PDB file of C-alpha atoms in Angstrom:
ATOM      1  CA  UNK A  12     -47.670   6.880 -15.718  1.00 49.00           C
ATOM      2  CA  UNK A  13     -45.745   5.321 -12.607  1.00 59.00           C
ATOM      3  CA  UNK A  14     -42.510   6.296 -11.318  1.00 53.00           C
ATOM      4  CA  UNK A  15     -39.526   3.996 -12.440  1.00 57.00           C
ATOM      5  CA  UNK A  16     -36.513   4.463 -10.105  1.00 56.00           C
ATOM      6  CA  UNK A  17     -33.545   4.526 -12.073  1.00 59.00           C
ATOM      7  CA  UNK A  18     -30.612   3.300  -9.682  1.00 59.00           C
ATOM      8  CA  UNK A  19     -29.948  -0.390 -10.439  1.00 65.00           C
ATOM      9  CA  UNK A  20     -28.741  -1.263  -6.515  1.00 66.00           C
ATOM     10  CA  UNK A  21     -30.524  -4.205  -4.889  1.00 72.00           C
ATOM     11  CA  UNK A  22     -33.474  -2.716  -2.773  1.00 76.00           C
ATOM     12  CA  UNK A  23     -32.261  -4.262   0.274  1.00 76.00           C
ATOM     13  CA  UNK A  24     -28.924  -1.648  -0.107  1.00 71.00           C
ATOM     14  CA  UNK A  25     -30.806   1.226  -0.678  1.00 76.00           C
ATOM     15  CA  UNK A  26     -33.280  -0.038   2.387  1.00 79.00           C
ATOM     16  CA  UNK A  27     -30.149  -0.451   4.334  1.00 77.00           C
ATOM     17  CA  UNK A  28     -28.468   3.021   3.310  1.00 77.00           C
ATOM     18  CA  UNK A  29     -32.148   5.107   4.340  1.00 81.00           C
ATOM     19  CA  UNK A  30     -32.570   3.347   7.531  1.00 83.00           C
ATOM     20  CA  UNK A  31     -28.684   3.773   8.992  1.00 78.00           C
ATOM     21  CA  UNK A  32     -27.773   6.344   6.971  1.00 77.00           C
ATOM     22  CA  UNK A  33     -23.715   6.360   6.550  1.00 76.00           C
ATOM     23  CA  UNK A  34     -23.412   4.063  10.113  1.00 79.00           C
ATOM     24  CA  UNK A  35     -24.200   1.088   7.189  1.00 79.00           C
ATOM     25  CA  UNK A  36     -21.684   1.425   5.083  1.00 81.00           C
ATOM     26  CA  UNK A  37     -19.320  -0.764   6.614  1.00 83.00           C
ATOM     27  CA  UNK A  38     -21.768  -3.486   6.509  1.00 84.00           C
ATOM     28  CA  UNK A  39     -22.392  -2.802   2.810  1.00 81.00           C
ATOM     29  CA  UNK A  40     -18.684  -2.597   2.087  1.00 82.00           C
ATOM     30  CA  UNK A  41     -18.640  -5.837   3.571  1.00 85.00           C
ATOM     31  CA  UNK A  42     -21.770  -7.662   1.837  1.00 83.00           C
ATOM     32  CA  UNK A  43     -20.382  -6.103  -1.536  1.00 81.00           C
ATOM     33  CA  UNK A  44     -16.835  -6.978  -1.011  1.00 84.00           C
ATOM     34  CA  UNK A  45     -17.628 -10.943   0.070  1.00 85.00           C
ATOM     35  CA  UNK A  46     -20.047 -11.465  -3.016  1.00 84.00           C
ATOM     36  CA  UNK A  47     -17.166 -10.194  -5.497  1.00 84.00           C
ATOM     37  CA  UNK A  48     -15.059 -12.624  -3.102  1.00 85.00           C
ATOM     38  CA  UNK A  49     -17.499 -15.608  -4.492  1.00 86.00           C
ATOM     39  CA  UNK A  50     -17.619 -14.883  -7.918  1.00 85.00           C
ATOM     40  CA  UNK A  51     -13.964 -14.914  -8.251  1.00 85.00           C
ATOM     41  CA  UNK A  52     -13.625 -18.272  -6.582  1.00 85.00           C
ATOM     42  CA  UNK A  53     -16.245 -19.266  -8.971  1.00 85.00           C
ATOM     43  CA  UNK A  54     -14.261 -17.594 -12.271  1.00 84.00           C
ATOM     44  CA  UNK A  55     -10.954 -19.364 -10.354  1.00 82.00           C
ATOM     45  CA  UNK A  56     -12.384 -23.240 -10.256  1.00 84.00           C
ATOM     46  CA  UNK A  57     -14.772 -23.134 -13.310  1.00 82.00           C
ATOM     47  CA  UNK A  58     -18.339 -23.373 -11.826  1.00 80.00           C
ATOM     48  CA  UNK A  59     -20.772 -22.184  -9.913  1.00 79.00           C
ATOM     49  CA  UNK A  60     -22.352 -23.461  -6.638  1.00 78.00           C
ATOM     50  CA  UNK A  61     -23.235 -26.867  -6.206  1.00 75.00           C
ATOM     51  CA  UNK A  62     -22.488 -27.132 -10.186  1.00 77.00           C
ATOM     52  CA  UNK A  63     -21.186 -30.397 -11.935  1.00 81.00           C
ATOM     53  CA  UNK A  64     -19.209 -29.928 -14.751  1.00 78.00           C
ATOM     54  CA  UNK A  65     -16.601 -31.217 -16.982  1.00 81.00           C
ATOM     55  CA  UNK A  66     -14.499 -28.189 -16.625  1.00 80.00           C
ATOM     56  CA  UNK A  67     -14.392 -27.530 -12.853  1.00 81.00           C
ATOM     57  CA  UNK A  68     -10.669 -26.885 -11.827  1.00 80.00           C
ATOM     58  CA  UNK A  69     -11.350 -27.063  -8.531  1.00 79.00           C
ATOM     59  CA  UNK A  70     -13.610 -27.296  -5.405  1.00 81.00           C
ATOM     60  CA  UNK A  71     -14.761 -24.885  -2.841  1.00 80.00           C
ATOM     61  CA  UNK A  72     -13.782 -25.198   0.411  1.00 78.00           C
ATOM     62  CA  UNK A  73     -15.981 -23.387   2.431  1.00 84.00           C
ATOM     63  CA  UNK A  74     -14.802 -19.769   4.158  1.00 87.00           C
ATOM     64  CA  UNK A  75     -12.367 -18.383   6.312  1.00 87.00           C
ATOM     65  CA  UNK A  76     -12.690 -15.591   8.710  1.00 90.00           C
ATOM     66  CA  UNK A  77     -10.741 -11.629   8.251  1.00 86.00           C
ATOM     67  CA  UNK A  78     -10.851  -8.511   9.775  1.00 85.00           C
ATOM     68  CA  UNK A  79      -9.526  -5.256   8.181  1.00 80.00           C
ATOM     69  CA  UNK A  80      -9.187  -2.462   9.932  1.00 75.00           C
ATOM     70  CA  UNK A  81     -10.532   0.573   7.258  1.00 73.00           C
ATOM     71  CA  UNK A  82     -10.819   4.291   7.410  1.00 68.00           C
ATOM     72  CA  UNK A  83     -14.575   3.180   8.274  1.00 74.00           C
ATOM     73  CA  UNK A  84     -13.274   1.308  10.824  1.00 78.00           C
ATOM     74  CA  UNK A  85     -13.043  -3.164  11.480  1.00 82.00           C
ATOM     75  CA  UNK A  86     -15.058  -4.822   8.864  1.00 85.00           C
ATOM     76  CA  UNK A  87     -14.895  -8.975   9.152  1.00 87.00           C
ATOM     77  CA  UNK A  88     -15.042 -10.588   5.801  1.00 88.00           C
ATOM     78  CA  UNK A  89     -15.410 -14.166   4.849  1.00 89.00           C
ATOM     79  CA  UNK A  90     -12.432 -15.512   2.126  1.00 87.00           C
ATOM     80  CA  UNK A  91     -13.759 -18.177   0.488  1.00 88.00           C
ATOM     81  CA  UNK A  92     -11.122 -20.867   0.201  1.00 86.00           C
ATOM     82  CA  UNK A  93     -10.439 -23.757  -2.113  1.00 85.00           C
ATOM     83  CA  UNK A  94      -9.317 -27.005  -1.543  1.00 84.00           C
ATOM     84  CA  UNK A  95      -6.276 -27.232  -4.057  1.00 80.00           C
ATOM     85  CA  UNK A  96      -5.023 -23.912  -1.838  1.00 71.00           C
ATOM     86  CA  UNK A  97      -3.859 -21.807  -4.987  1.00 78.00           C
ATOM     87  CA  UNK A  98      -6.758 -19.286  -4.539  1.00 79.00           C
ATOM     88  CA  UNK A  99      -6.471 -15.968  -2.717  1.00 81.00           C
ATOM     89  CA  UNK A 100      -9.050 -13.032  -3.637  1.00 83.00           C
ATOM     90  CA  UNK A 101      -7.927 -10.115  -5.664  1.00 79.00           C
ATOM     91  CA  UNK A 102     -10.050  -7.835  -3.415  1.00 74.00           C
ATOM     92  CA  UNK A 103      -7.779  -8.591  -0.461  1.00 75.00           C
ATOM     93  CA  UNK A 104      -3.916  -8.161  -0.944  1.00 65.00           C
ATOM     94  CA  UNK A 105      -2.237 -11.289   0.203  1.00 59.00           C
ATOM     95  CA  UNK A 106       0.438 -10.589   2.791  1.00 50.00           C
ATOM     96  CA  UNK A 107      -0.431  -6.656   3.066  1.00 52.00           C
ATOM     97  CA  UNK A 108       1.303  -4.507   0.928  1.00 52.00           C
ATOM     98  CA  UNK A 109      -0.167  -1.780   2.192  1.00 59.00           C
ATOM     99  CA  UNK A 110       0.808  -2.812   5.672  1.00 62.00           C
ATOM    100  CA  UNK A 111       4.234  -2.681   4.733  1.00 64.00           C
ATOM    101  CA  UNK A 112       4.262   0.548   2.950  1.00 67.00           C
ATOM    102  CA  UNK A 113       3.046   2.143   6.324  1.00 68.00           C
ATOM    103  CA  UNK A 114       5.920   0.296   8.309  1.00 67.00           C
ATOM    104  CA  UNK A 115       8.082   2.011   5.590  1.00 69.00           C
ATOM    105  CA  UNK A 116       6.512   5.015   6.264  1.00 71.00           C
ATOM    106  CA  UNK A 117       6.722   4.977   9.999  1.00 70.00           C
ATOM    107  CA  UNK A 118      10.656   3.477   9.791  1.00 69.00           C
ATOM    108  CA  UNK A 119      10.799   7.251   7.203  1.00 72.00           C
ATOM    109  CA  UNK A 120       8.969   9.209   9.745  1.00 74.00           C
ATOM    110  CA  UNK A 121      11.453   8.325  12.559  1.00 67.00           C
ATOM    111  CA  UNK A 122      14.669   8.693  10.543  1.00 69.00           C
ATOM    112  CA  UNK A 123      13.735  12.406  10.138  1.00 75.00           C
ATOM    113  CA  UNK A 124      13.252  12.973  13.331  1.00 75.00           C
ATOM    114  CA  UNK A 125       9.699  12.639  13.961  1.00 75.00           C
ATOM    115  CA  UNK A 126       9.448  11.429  17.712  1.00 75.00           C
ATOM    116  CA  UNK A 127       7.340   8.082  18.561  1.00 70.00           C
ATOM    117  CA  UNK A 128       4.478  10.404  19.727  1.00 74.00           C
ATOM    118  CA  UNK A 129       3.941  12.195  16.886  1.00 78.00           C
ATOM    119  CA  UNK A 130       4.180   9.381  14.536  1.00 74.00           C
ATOM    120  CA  UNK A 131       1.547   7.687  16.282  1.00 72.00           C
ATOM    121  CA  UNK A 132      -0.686  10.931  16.304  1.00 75.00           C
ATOM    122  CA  UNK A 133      -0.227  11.056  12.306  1.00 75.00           C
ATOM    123  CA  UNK A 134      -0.771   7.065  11.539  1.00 72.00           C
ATOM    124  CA  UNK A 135      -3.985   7.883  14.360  1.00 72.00           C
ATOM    125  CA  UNK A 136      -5.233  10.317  12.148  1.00 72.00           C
ATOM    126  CA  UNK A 137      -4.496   8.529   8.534  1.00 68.00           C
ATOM    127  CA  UNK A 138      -5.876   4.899   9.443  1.00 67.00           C
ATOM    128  CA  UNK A 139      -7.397   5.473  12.616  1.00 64.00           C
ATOM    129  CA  UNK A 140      -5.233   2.940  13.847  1.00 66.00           C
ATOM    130  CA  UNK A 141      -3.138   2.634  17.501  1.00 71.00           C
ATOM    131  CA  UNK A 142       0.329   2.330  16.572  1.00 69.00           C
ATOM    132  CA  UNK A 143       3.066   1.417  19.387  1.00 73.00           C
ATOM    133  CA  UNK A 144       6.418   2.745  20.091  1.00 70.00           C
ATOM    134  CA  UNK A 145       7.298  -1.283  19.346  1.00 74.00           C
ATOM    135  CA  UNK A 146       5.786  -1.292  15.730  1.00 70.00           C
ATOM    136  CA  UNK A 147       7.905   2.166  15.048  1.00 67.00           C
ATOM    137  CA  UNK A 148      11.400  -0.179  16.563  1.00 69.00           C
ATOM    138  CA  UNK A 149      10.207  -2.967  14.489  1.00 72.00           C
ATOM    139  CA  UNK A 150       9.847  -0.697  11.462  1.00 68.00           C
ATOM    140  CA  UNK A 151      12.846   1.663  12.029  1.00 68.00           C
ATOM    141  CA  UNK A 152      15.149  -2.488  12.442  1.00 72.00           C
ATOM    142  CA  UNK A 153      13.847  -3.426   9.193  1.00 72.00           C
ATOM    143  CA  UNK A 154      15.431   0.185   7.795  1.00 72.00           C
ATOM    144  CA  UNK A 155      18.752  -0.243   9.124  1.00 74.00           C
ATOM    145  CA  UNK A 156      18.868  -3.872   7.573  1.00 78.00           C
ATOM    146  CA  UNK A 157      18.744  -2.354   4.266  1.00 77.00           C
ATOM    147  CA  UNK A 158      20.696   0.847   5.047  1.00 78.00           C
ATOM    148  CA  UNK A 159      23.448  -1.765   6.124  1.00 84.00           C
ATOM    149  CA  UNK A 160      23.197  -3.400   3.010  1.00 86.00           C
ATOM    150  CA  UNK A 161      23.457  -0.236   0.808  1.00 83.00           C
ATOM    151  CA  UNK A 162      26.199   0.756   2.352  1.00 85.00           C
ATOM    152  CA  UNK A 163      28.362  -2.056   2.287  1.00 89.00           C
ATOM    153  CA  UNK A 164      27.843  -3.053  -1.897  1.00 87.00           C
ATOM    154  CA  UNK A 165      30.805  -2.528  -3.706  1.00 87.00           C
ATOM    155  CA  UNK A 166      30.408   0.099  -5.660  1.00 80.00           C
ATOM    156  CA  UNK A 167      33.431  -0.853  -8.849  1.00 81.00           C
ATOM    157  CA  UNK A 168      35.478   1.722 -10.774  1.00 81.00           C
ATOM    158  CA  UNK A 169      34.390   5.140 -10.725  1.00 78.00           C
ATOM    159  CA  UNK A 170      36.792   7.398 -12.938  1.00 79.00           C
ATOM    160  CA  UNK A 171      36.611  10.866 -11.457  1.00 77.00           C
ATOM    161  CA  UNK A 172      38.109  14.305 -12.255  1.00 78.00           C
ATOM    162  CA  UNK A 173      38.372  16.819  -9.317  1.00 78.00           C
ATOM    163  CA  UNK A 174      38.351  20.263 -10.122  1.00 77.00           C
ATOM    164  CA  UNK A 175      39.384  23.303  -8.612  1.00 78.00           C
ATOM    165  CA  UNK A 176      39.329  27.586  -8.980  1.00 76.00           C
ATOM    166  CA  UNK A 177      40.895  30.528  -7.509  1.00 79.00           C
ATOM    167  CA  UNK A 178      40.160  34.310  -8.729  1.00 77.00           C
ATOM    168  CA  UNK A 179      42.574  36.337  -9.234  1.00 80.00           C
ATOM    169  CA  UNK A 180      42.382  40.235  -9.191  1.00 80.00           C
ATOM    170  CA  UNK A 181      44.706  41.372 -12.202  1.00 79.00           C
ATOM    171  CA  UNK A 182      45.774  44.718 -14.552  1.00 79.00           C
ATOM    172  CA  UNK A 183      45.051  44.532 -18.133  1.00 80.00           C
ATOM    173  CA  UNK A 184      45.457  47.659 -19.950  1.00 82.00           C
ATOM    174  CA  UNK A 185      45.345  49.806 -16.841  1.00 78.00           C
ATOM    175  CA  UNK A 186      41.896  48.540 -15.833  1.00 81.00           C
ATOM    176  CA  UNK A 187      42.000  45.868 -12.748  1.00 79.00           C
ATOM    177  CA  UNK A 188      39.741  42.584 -13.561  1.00 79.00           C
ATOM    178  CA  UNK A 189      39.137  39.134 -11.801  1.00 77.00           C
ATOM    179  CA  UNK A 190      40.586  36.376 -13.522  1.00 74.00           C
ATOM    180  CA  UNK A 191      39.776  32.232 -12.659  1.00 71.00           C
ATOM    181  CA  UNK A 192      42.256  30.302 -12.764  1.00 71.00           C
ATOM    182  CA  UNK A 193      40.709  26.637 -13.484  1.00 68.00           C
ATOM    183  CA  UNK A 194      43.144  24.214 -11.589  1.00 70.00           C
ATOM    184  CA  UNK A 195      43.305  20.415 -12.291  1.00 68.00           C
ATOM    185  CA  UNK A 196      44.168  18.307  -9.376  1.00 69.00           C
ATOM    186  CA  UNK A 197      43.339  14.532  -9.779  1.00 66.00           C
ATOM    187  CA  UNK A 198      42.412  12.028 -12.357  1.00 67.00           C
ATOM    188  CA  UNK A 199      41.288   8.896 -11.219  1.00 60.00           C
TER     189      UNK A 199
END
């Protein structure tokens, strides 16, 4: 009886992945990544490539060029485009929400005190990743926008009750106790 391999990745991955060991994966990532890239673009218009049909919604416009920078470093990926312009893949986020949750990050880091330096050292270490002492400004300007804004909403009618104690020391039936007395001073 021969041996049947039981993994169900094309043999040129696992060729790829025994020759350069975990140095490949950023070329697999990217390989896997730009094929699920083309089969949404062909879900999106409605056929395949070079297919005529009736219920094509659209037509494929060739590629355009990305790099992301990863925890496995800059991987370049090819976005297939269409010509109607309504496509973008789902396996790259469109304007970078993750890019802005860092900036929000970096704008937190700063408020509390973290210093430019060390900020950089920690987004180094998290995304391996530069970051200037311009990116943190950028980030920490786009904080005080909405701080400003917070701060200046009206805020309506807020009916409020202020409150206010005081012990006393006092004799009841020969034995001294503390006593509150509860104070109201304001209704609003």
């Amino acid at each position: 009886m021969t041996y049947q391999p039981n993994y169900t990745l094309p043999r040129e991955w696992v060729e790829v992945i025994s020759e350069g060991g975990l140095d490949a994966l950023p070329e697999l990532i990217r390989i896997l990544v730009n094929t699920a890239m083309e089969a949404e673009r062909e879900q999106h218009i409605g056929a395949s490539r070079y297919e005529r049909s009736s219920q094509r919604r659209g037509h494929a416009n060739g590629f355009k060029a990305k790099t992301v920078k990863t925890r496995l470093g800059e991987i370049s990926f090819a976005i297939p485009q269409v010509r109607e312009g309504d496509f973008y893949p789902k396996a790259l986020e469109k304007g970078l929400r993750s890019e802005r949750a860092l900036k929000a990050t970096l704008a937190e880091m700063y408020v509390q005190g973290v210093s430019t330096r060390k900020v950089a050292a920690v987004v180094k270490k998290l995304c391996g990743a530069e970051v200037s002492s311009g990116l943190v400004s950028q980030a920490v300007g786009q904080l005080d926008a909405v701080l400003v804004e917070w701060r200046q909403r009206t805020l309506g009618v807020c009916p409020y009750l202020i409150l206010d104690a005081r012990y006393e020391r006092v004799r009841q039936a020969g034995a001294v106790r503390d006593a509150a007395v509860l104070i109201a001073i304001g209704v609003g």
